[in-house]
Coordinates of C-alpha atoms in Angstrom, one line a residue:
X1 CA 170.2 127.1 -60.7
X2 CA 169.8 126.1 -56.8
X3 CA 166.3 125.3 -57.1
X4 CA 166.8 124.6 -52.9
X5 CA 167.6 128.3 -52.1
X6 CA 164.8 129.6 -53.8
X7 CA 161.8 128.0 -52.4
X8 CA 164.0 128.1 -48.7
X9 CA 164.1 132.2 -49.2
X10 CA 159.8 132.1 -49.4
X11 CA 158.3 133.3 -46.4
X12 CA 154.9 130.7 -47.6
X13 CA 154.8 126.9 -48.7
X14 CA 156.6 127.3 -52.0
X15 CA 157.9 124.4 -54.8
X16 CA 159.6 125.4 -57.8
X17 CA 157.7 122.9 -60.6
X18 CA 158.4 121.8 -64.0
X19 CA 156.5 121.4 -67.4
X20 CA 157.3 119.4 -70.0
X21 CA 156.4 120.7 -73.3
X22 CA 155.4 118.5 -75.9
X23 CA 156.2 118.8 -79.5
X24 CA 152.4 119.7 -80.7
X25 CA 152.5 122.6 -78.3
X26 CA 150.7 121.3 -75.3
X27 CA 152.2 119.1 -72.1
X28 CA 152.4 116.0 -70.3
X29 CA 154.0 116.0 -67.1
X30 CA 154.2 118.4 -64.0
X31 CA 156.6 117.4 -61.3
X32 CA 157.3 119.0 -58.3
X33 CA 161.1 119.2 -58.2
X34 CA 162.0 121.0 -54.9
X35 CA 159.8 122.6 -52.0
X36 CA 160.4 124.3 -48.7
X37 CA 159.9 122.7 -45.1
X38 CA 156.4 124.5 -44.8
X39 CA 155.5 123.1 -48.2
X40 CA 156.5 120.0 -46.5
X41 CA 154.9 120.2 -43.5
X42 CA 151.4 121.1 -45.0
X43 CA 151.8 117.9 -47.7
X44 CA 152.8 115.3 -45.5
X45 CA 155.1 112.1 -45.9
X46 CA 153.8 111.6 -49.4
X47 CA 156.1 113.9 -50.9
X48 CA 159.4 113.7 -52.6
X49 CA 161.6 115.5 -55.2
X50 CA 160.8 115.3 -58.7
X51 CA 157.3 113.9 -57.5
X52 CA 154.7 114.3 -60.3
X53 CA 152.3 116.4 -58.8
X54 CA 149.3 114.5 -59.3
X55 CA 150.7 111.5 -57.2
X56 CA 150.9 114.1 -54.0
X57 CA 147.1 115.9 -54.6
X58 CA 144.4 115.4 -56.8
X59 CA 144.6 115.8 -60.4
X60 CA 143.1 119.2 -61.6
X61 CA 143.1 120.5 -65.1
X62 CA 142.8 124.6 -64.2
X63 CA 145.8 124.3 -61.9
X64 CA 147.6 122.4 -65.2
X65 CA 146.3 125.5 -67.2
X66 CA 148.2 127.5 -65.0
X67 CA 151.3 125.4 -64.7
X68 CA 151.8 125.7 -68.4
X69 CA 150.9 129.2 -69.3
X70 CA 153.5 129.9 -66.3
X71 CA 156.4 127.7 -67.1
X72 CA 156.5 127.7 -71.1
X73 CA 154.6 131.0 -71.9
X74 CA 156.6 133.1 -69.2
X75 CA 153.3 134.2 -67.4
X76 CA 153.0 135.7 -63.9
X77 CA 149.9 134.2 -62.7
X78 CA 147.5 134.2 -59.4
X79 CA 144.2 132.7 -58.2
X80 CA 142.3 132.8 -55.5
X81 CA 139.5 129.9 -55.8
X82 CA 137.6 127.2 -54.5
X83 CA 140.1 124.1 -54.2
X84 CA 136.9 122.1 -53.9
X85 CA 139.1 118.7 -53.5
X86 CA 141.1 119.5 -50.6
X87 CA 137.5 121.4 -48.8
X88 CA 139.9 124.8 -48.6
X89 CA 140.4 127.9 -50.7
X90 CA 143.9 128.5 -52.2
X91 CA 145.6 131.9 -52.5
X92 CA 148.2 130.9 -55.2
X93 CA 150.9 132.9 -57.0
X94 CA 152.9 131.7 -60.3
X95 CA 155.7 133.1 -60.6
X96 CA 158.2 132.0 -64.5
X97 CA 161.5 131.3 -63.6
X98 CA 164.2 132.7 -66.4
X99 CA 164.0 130.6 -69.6
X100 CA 167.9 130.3 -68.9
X101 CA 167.1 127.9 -66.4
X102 CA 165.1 125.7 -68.9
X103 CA 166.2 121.9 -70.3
X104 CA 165.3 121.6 -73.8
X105 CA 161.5 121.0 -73.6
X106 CA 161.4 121.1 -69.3
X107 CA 160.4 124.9 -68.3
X108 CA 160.4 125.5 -64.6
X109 CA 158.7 128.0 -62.8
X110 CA 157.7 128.9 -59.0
X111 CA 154.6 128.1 -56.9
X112 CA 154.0 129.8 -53.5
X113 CA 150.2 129.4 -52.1
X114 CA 148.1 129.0 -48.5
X115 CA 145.4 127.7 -47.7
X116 CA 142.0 129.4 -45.3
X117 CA 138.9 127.4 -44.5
X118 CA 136.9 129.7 -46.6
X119 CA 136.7 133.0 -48.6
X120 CA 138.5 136.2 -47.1
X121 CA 137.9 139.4 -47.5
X122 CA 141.3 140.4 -47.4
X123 CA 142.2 137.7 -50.2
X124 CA 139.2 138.6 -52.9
X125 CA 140.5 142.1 -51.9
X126 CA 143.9 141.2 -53.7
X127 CA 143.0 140.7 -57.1
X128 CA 143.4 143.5 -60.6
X129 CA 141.2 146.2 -60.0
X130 CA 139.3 145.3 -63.3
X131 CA 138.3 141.9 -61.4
X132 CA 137.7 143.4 -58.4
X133 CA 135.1 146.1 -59.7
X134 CA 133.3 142.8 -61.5
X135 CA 132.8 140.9 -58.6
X136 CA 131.6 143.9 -56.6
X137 CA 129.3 145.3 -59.5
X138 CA 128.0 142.0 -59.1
X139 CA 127.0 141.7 -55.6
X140 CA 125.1 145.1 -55.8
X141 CA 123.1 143.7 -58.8
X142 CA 122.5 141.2 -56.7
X143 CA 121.3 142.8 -53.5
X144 CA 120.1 146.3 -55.4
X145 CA 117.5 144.3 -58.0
X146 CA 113.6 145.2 -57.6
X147 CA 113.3 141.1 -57.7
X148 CA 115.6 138.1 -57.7
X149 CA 114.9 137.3 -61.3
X150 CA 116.2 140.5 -62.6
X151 CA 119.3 140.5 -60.1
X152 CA 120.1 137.3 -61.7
X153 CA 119.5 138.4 -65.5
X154 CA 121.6 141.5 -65.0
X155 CA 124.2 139.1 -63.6
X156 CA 124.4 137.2 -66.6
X157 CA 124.4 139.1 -68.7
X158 CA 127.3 141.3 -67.4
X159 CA 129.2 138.4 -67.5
X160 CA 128.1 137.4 -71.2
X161 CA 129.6 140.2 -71.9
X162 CA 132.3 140.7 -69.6
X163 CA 133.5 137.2 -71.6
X164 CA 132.3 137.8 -74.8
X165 CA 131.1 134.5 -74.9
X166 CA 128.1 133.3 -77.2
X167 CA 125.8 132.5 -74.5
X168 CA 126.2 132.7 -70.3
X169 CA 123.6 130.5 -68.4
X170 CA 122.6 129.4 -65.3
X171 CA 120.8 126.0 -65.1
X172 CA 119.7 125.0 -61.9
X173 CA 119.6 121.1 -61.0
X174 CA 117.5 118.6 -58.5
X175 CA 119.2 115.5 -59.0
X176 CA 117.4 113.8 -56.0
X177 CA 114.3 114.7 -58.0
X178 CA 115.5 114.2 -61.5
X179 CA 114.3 117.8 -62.5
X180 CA 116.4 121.0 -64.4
X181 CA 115.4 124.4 -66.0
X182 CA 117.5 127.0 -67.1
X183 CA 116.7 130.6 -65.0
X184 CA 118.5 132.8 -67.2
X185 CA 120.5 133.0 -70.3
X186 CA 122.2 135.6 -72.3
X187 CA 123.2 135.5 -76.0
X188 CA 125.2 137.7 -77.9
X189 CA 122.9 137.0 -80.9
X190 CA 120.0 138.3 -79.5
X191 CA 118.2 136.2 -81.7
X192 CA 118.9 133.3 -79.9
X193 CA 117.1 131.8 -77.0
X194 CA 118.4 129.2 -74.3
X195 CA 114.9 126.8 -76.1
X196 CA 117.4 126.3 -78.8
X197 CA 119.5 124.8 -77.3
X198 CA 117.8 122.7 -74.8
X199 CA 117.3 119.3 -76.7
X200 CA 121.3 119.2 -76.6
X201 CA 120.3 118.9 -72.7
X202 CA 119.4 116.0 -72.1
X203 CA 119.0 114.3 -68.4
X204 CA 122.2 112.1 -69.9
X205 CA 123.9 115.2 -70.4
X206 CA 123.0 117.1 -67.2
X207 CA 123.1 114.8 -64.7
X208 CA 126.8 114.0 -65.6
X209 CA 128.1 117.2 -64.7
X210 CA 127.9 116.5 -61.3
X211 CA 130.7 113.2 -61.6
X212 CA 132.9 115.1 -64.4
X213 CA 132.8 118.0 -62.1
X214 CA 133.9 116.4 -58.8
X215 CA 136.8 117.1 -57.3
X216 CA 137.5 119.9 -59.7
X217 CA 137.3 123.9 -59.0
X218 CA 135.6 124.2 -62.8
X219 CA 135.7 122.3 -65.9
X220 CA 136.8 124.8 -68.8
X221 CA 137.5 123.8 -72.6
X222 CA 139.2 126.3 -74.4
X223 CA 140.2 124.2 -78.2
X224 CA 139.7 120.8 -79.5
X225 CA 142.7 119.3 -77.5
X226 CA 141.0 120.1 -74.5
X227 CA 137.5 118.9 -76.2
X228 CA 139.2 115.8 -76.9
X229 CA 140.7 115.1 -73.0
X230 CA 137.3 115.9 -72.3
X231 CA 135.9 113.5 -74.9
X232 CA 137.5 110.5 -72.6
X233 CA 135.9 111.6 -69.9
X234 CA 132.2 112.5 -71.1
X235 CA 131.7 111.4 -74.3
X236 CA 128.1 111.8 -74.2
X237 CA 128.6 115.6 -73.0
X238 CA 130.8 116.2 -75.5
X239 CA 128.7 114.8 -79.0
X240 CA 125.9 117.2 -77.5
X241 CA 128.0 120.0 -77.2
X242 CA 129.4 119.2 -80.7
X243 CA 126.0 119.2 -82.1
X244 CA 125.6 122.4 -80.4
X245 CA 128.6 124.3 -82.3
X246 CA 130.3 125.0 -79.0
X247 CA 134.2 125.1 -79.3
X248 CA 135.2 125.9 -76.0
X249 CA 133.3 126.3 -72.5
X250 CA 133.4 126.8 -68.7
X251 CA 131.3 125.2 -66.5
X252 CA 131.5 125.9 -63.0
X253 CA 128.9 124.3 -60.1
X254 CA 127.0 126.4 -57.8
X255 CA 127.2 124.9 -54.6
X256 CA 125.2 125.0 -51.5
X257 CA 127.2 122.4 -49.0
X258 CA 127.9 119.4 -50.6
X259 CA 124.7 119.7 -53.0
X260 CA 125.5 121.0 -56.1
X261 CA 121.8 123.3 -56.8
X262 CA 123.2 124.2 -60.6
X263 CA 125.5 125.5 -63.0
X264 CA 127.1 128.5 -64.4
X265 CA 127.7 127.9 -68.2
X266 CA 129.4 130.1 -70.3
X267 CA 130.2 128.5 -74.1
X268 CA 132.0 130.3 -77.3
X269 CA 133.9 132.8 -75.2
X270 CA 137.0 135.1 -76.4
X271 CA 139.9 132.7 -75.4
X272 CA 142.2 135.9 -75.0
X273 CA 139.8 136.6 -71.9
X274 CA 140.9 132.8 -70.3
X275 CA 143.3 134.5 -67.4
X276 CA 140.8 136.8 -66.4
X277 CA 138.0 134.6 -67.2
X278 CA 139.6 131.8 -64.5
X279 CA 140.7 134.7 -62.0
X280 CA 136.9 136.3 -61.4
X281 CA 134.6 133.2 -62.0
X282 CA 135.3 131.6 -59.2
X283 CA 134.2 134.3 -56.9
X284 CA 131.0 135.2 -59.3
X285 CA 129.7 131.8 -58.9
X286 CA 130.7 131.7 -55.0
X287 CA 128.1 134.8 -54.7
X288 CA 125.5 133.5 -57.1
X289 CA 125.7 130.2 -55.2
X290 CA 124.9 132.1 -52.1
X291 CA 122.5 134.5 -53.5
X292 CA 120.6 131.2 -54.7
X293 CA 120.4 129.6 -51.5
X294 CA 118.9 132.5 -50.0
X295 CA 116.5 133.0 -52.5
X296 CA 115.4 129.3 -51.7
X297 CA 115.5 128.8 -55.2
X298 CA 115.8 124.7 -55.2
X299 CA 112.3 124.6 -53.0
X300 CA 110.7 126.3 -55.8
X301 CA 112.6 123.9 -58.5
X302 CA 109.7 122.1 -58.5
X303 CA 107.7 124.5 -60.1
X304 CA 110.5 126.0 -62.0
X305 CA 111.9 122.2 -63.4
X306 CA 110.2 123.2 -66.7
X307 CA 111.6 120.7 -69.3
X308 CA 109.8 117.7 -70.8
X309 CA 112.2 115.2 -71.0
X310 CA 110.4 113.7 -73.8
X311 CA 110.1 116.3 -76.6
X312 CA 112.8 118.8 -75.2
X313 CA 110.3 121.7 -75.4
X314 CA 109.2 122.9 -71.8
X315 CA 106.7 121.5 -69.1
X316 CA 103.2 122.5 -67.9
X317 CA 104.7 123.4 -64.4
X318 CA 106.9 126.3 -66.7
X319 CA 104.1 127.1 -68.4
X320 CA 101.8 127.3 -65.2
X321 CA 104.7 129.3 -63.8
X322 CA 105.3 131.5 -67.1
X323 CA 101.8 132.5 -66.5
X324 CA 101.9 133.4 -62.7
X325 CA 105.2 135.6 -63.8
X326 CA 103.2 137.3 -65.7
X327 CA 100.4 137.9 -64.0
X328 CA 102.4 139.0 -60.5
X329 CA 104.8 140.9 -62.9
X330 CA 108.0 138.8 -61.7
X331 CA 108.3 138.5 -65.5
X332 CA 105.7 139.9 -68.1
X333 CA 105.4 138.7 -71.5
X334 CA 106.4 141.6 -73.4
X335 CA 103.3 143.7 -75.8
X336 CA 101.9 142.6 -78.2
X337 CA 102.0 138.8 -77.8
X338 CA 100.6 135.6 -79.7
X339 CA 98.9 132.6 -78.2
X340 CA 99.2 129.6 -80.2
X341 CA 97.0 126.3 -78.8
X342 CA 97.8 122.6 -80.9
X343 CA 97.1 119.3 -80.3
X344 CA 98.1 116.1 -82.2
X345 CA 95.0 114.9 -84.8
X346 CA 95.7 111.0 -84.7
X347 CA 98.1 110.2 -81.8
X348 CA 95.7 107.7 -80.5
X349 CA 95.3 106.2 -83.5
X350 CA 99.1 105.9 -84.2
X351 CA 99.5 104.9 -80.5
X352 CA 97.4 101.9 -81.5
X353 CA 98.8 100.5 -84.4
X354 CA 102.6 101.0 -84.1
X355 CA 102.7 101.0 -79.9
X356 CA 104.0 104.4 -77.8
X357 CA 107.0 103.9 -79.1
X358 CA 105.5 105.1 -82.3
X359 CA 103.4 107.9 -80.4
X360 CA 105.9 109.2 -78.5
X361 CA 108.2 110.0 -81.8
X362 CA 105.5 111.4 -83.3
X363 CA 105.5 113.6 -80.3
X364 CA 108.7 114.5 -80.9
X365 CA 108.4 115.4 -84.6
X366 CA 105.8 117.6 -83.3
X367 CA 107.5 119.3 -81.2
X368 CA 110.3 120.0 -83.6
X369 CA 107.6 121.4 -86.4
X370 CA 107.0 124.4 -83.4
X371 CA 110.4 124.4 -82.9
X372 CA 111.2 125.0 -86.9
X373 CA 108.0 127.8 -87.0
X374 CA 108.6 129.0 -83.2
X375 CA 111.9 128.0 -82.4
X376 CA 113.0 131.8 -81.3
X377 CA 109.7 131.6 -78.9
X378 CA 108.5 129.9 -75.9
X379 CA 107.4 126.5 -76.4
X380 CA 105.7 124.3 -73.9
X381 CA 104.2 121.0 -73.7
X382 CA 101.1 121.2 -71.9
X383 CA 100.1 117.8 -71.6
X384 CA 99.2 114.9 -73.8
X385 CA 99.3 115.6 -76.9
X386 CA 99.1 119.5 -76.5
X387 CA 101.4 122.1 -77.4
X388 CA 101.1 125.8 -76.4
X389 CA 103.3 128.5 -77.4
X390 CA 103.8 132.2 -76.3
X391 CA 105.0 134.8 -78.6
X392 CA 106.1 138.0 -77.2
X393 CA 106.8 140.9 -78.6
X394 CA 105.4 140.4 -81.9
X395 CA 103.3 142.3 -84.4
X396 CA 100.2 140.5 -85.2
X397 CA 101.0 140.4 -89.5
X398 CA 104.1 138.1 -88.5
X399 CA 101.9 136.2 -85.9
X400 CA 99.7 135.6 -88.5
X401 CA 102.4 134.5 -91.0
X402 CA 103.9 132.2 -88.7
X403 CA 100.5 130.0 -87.9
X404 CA 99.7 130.0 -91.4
X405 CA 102.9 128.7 -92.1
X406 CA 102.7 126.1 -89.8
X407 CA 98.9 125.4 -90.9
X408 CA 100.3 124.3 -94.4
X409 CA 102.7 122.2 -93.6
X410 CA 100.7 120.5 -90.6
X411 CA 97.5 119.7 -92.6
X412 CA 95.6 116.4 -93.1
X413 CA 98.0 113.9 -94.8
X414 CA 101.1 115.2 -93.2
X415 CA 103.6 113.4 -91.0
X416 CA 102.3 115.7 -87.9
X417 CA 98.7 116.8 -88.3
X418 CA 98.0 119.4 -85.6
X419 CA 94.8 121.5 -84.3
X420 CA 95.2 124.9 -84.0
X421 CA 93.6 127.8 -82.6
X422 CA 95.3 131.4 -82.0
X423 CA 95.0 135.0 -80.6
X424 CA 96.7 138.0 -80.8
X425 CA 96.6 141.0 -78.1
X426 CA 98.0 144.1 -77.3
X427 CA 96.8 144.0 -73.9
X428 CA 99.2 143.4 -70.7
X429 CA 96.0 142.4 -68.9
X430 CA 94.7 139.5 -71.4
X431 CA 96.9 136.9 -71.9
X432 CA 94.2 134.5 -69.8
X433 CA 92.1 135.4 -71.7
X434 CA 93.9 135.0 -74.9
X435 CA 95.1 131.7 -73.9
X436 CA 91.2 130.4 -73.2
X437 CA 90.8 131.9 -77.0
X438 CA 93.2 129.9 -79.0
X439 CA 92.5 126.9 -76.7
X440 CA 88.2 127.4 -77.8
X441 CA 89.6 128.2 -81.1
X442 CA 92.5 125.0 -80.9
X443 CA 89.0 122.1 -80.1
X444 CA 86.8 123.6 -82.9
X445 CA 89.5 122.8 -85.5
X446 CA 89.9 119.6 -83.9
X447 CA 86.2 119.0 -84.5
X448 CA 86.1 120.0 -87.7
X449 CA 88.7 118.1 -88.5
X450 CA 87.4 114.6 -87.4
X451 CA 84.4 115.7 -89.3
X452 CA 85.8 116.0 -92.2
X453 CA 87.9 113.1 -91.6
X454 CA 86.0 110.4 -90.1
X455 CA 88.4 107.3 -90.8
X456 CA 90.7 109.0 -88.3
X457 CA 90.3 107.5 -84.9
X458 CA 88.9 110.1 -82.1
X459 CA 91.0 109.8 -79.2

């Protein structure tokens, strides 16, 4: 076939490519065999036939995606995203070329594209309807919610759902000042909560994104070949997100300039979704990104930046904030609700004869005890050695069952001895109140417990 007149007969910058398919189903190389004089023109004097693409612009694993799915599955593709690289937006169409035209294991197919400064109307305008009625449902979530919070919830969880992904989240990220919180999360096991998962997020892990995610539109996994590319990249990413279960993922950064203010992470997805998944995302997280930076969300970060790095469990500023939600009704804790107030019986003394070291993964195990009993609830480290947890939306018999099974297994003699003190209310106007309970409650067990105990060191 006369690769030459094809590309010459496109009215736009056009290169018919090829894929090589390798023999576990997958590819190496993408060249670009033959391209048009505006193709040319926009590229530059780097270019010549047969050039392996990623010799002429940046390498980009989305655009590879697309490549194969086009050449050897027979696909007709397009995408309209963020070519965060190059600083432009591409408008790109993939177009399979007959498979009588492929060599052996070489499949060839046809690539036409521009490039505009930004987003355009016009362009978003031109995708399926089905994406199209997405991205517009979810700018009128956006703008329609009573507050930002909600606008934000309902946003991801449309898109938990529009991906039938295990979870959808959005974690926002201060590198400058080391801090990140998640905002909001949506499982499809309701059971689940995004405190699960946050001692697989580490500062190591976080604060990578940033470098894996540079000069990329997205990073998206979809099996274990792609894990394992990954993998050589970001090994430490990838053992956290092992531990985590997750088998495939897109991550995309929320940008506001050059600053990347967050994430968009979707994990466990239906792979069948991946076109469509890769066609609206782009655009979703290009309105979030904006909606963020409006809301000056990353002034507020500081408040919001509500994980200790230590134990994994949240921070007093989240807990501080948890309670202001509450009280304003940005967020109330749903009725009836349990207060749970505990503090370490010994840390001083353990900080004394095997160093902070010692203290600090005592800590830890403490933390993971509320996590076993509480792990579904909202866990926060309040200072020290003191722990405070929220429980909403619980009747006060299982309340009670879960602080008497943490009693038992927390008692004099065990690895983590805690204090406790607790309250259960009904009332949306109390949880002050029921907080300075369980704390009053929380000290006269200490008390009574260095009574009763006296070759314990006080602290």
């Amino acid at each position: 076939m006369d690769f030459q007149s094809i590309v010459d007969a496109c009215g736009m910058a056009a290169a018919v490519m090829s894929v090589r398919e390798t023999d576990d189903g997958h590819y190496d190389e993408i060249r670009i065999v033959r391209v048009n004089e505006m193709y040319k023109k926009i590229m530059g004097p780097g270019y010549h036939d047969n050039i392996i693409y990623s010799d002429l612009v940046p390498k980009e694993p989305n655009f590879e995606d697309f490549c194969y799915r086009c050449a050897v599955k027979k696909q007709h593709l397009h995408a309209y995203v963020d070519s965060s690289s190059m600083g432009v937006w591409t408008d790109g169409t993939y177009i399979p070329l007959s498979a009588d035209v492929d060599e052996g294991n070489l499949h060839y197919f046809l690539f036409y594209f521009e490039f505009t400064k930004g987003p355009e109307a016009e362009k978003m305008s031109d995708l399926s309807a089905e994406v199209a009625q997405f991205v517009i449902q979810t700018c009128i979530n956006l703008r329609g919610s009573r507050n930002f919070y909600e606008g934000m919830n309902t946003v991801i969880s449309d898109i938990q759902k529009k991906t039938d992904s295990f979870c959808s989240c959005i974690i926002m990220i201060d590198k400058e000042k080391q801090k990140y919180a998640p905002l909001c999360a949506k499982f499809r096991d309701d059971v689940a909560t995004i405190s699960d998962f946050m001692p697989y997020l580490t500062p190591d892990v976080v604060f990578s994104w940033e470098d894996t995610v540079k000069g990329h539109d997205n990073v998206i996994v979809k099996d274990e070949y792609d894990m394992a590319r990954l993998e050589k990249v970001n090994p430490v990413w990838v053992k956290s997100l092992r531990g985590a279960n997750v088998e495939n993922l897109v991550l995309v950064p929320l940008q506001q300039g050059n600053r990347m203010m967050g994430v968009l992470f979707i994990t466990n997805f239906n792979k069948d979704y991946i076109v469509k998944i890769k066609e609206f995302i782009e655009l979703t997280s290009f309105f979030l990104s904006a909606e963020i930076a409006s809301n000056d969300l990353m002034e507020r970060l500081e408040f919001m930046s509500n994980i200790d790095v230590l134990t994994g469990v949240r921070n007093r500023n989240s807990m501080n904030a948890r309670v202001d939600w509450h009280v304003n009704g940005a967020a109330p804790v749903k009725t009836p609700y349990g207060i749970l107030f505990a503090d370490l019986n010994g840390l001083k003394q353990c900080n004394d004869s095997g160093g902070h070291e010692a203290g600090d993964r005592l800590l830890k195990s403490a933390a993971k005890l509320l996590q076993k009993h509480f792990g579904q609830d909202e866990i926060f480290r309040a200072g020290g050695d003191e722990f405070v947890v929220i429980v909403p939306e619980c009747q006060q018999e299982d309340f009670d069952r879960k602080t008497e099974a943490l009693r038992k297994e927390c008692g004099y003699g065990a690895e983590v001895c805690l204090a406790i003190g607790s309250c259960w209310s009904n009332d949306p106007n109390n949880l002050r109140f029921c907080m300075h309970v369980a704390d009053e409650a929380m000290y006269s067990d200490k008390n009574e417990y260095y009574q009763n105990h006296p070759d314990k060191l006080r602290r």
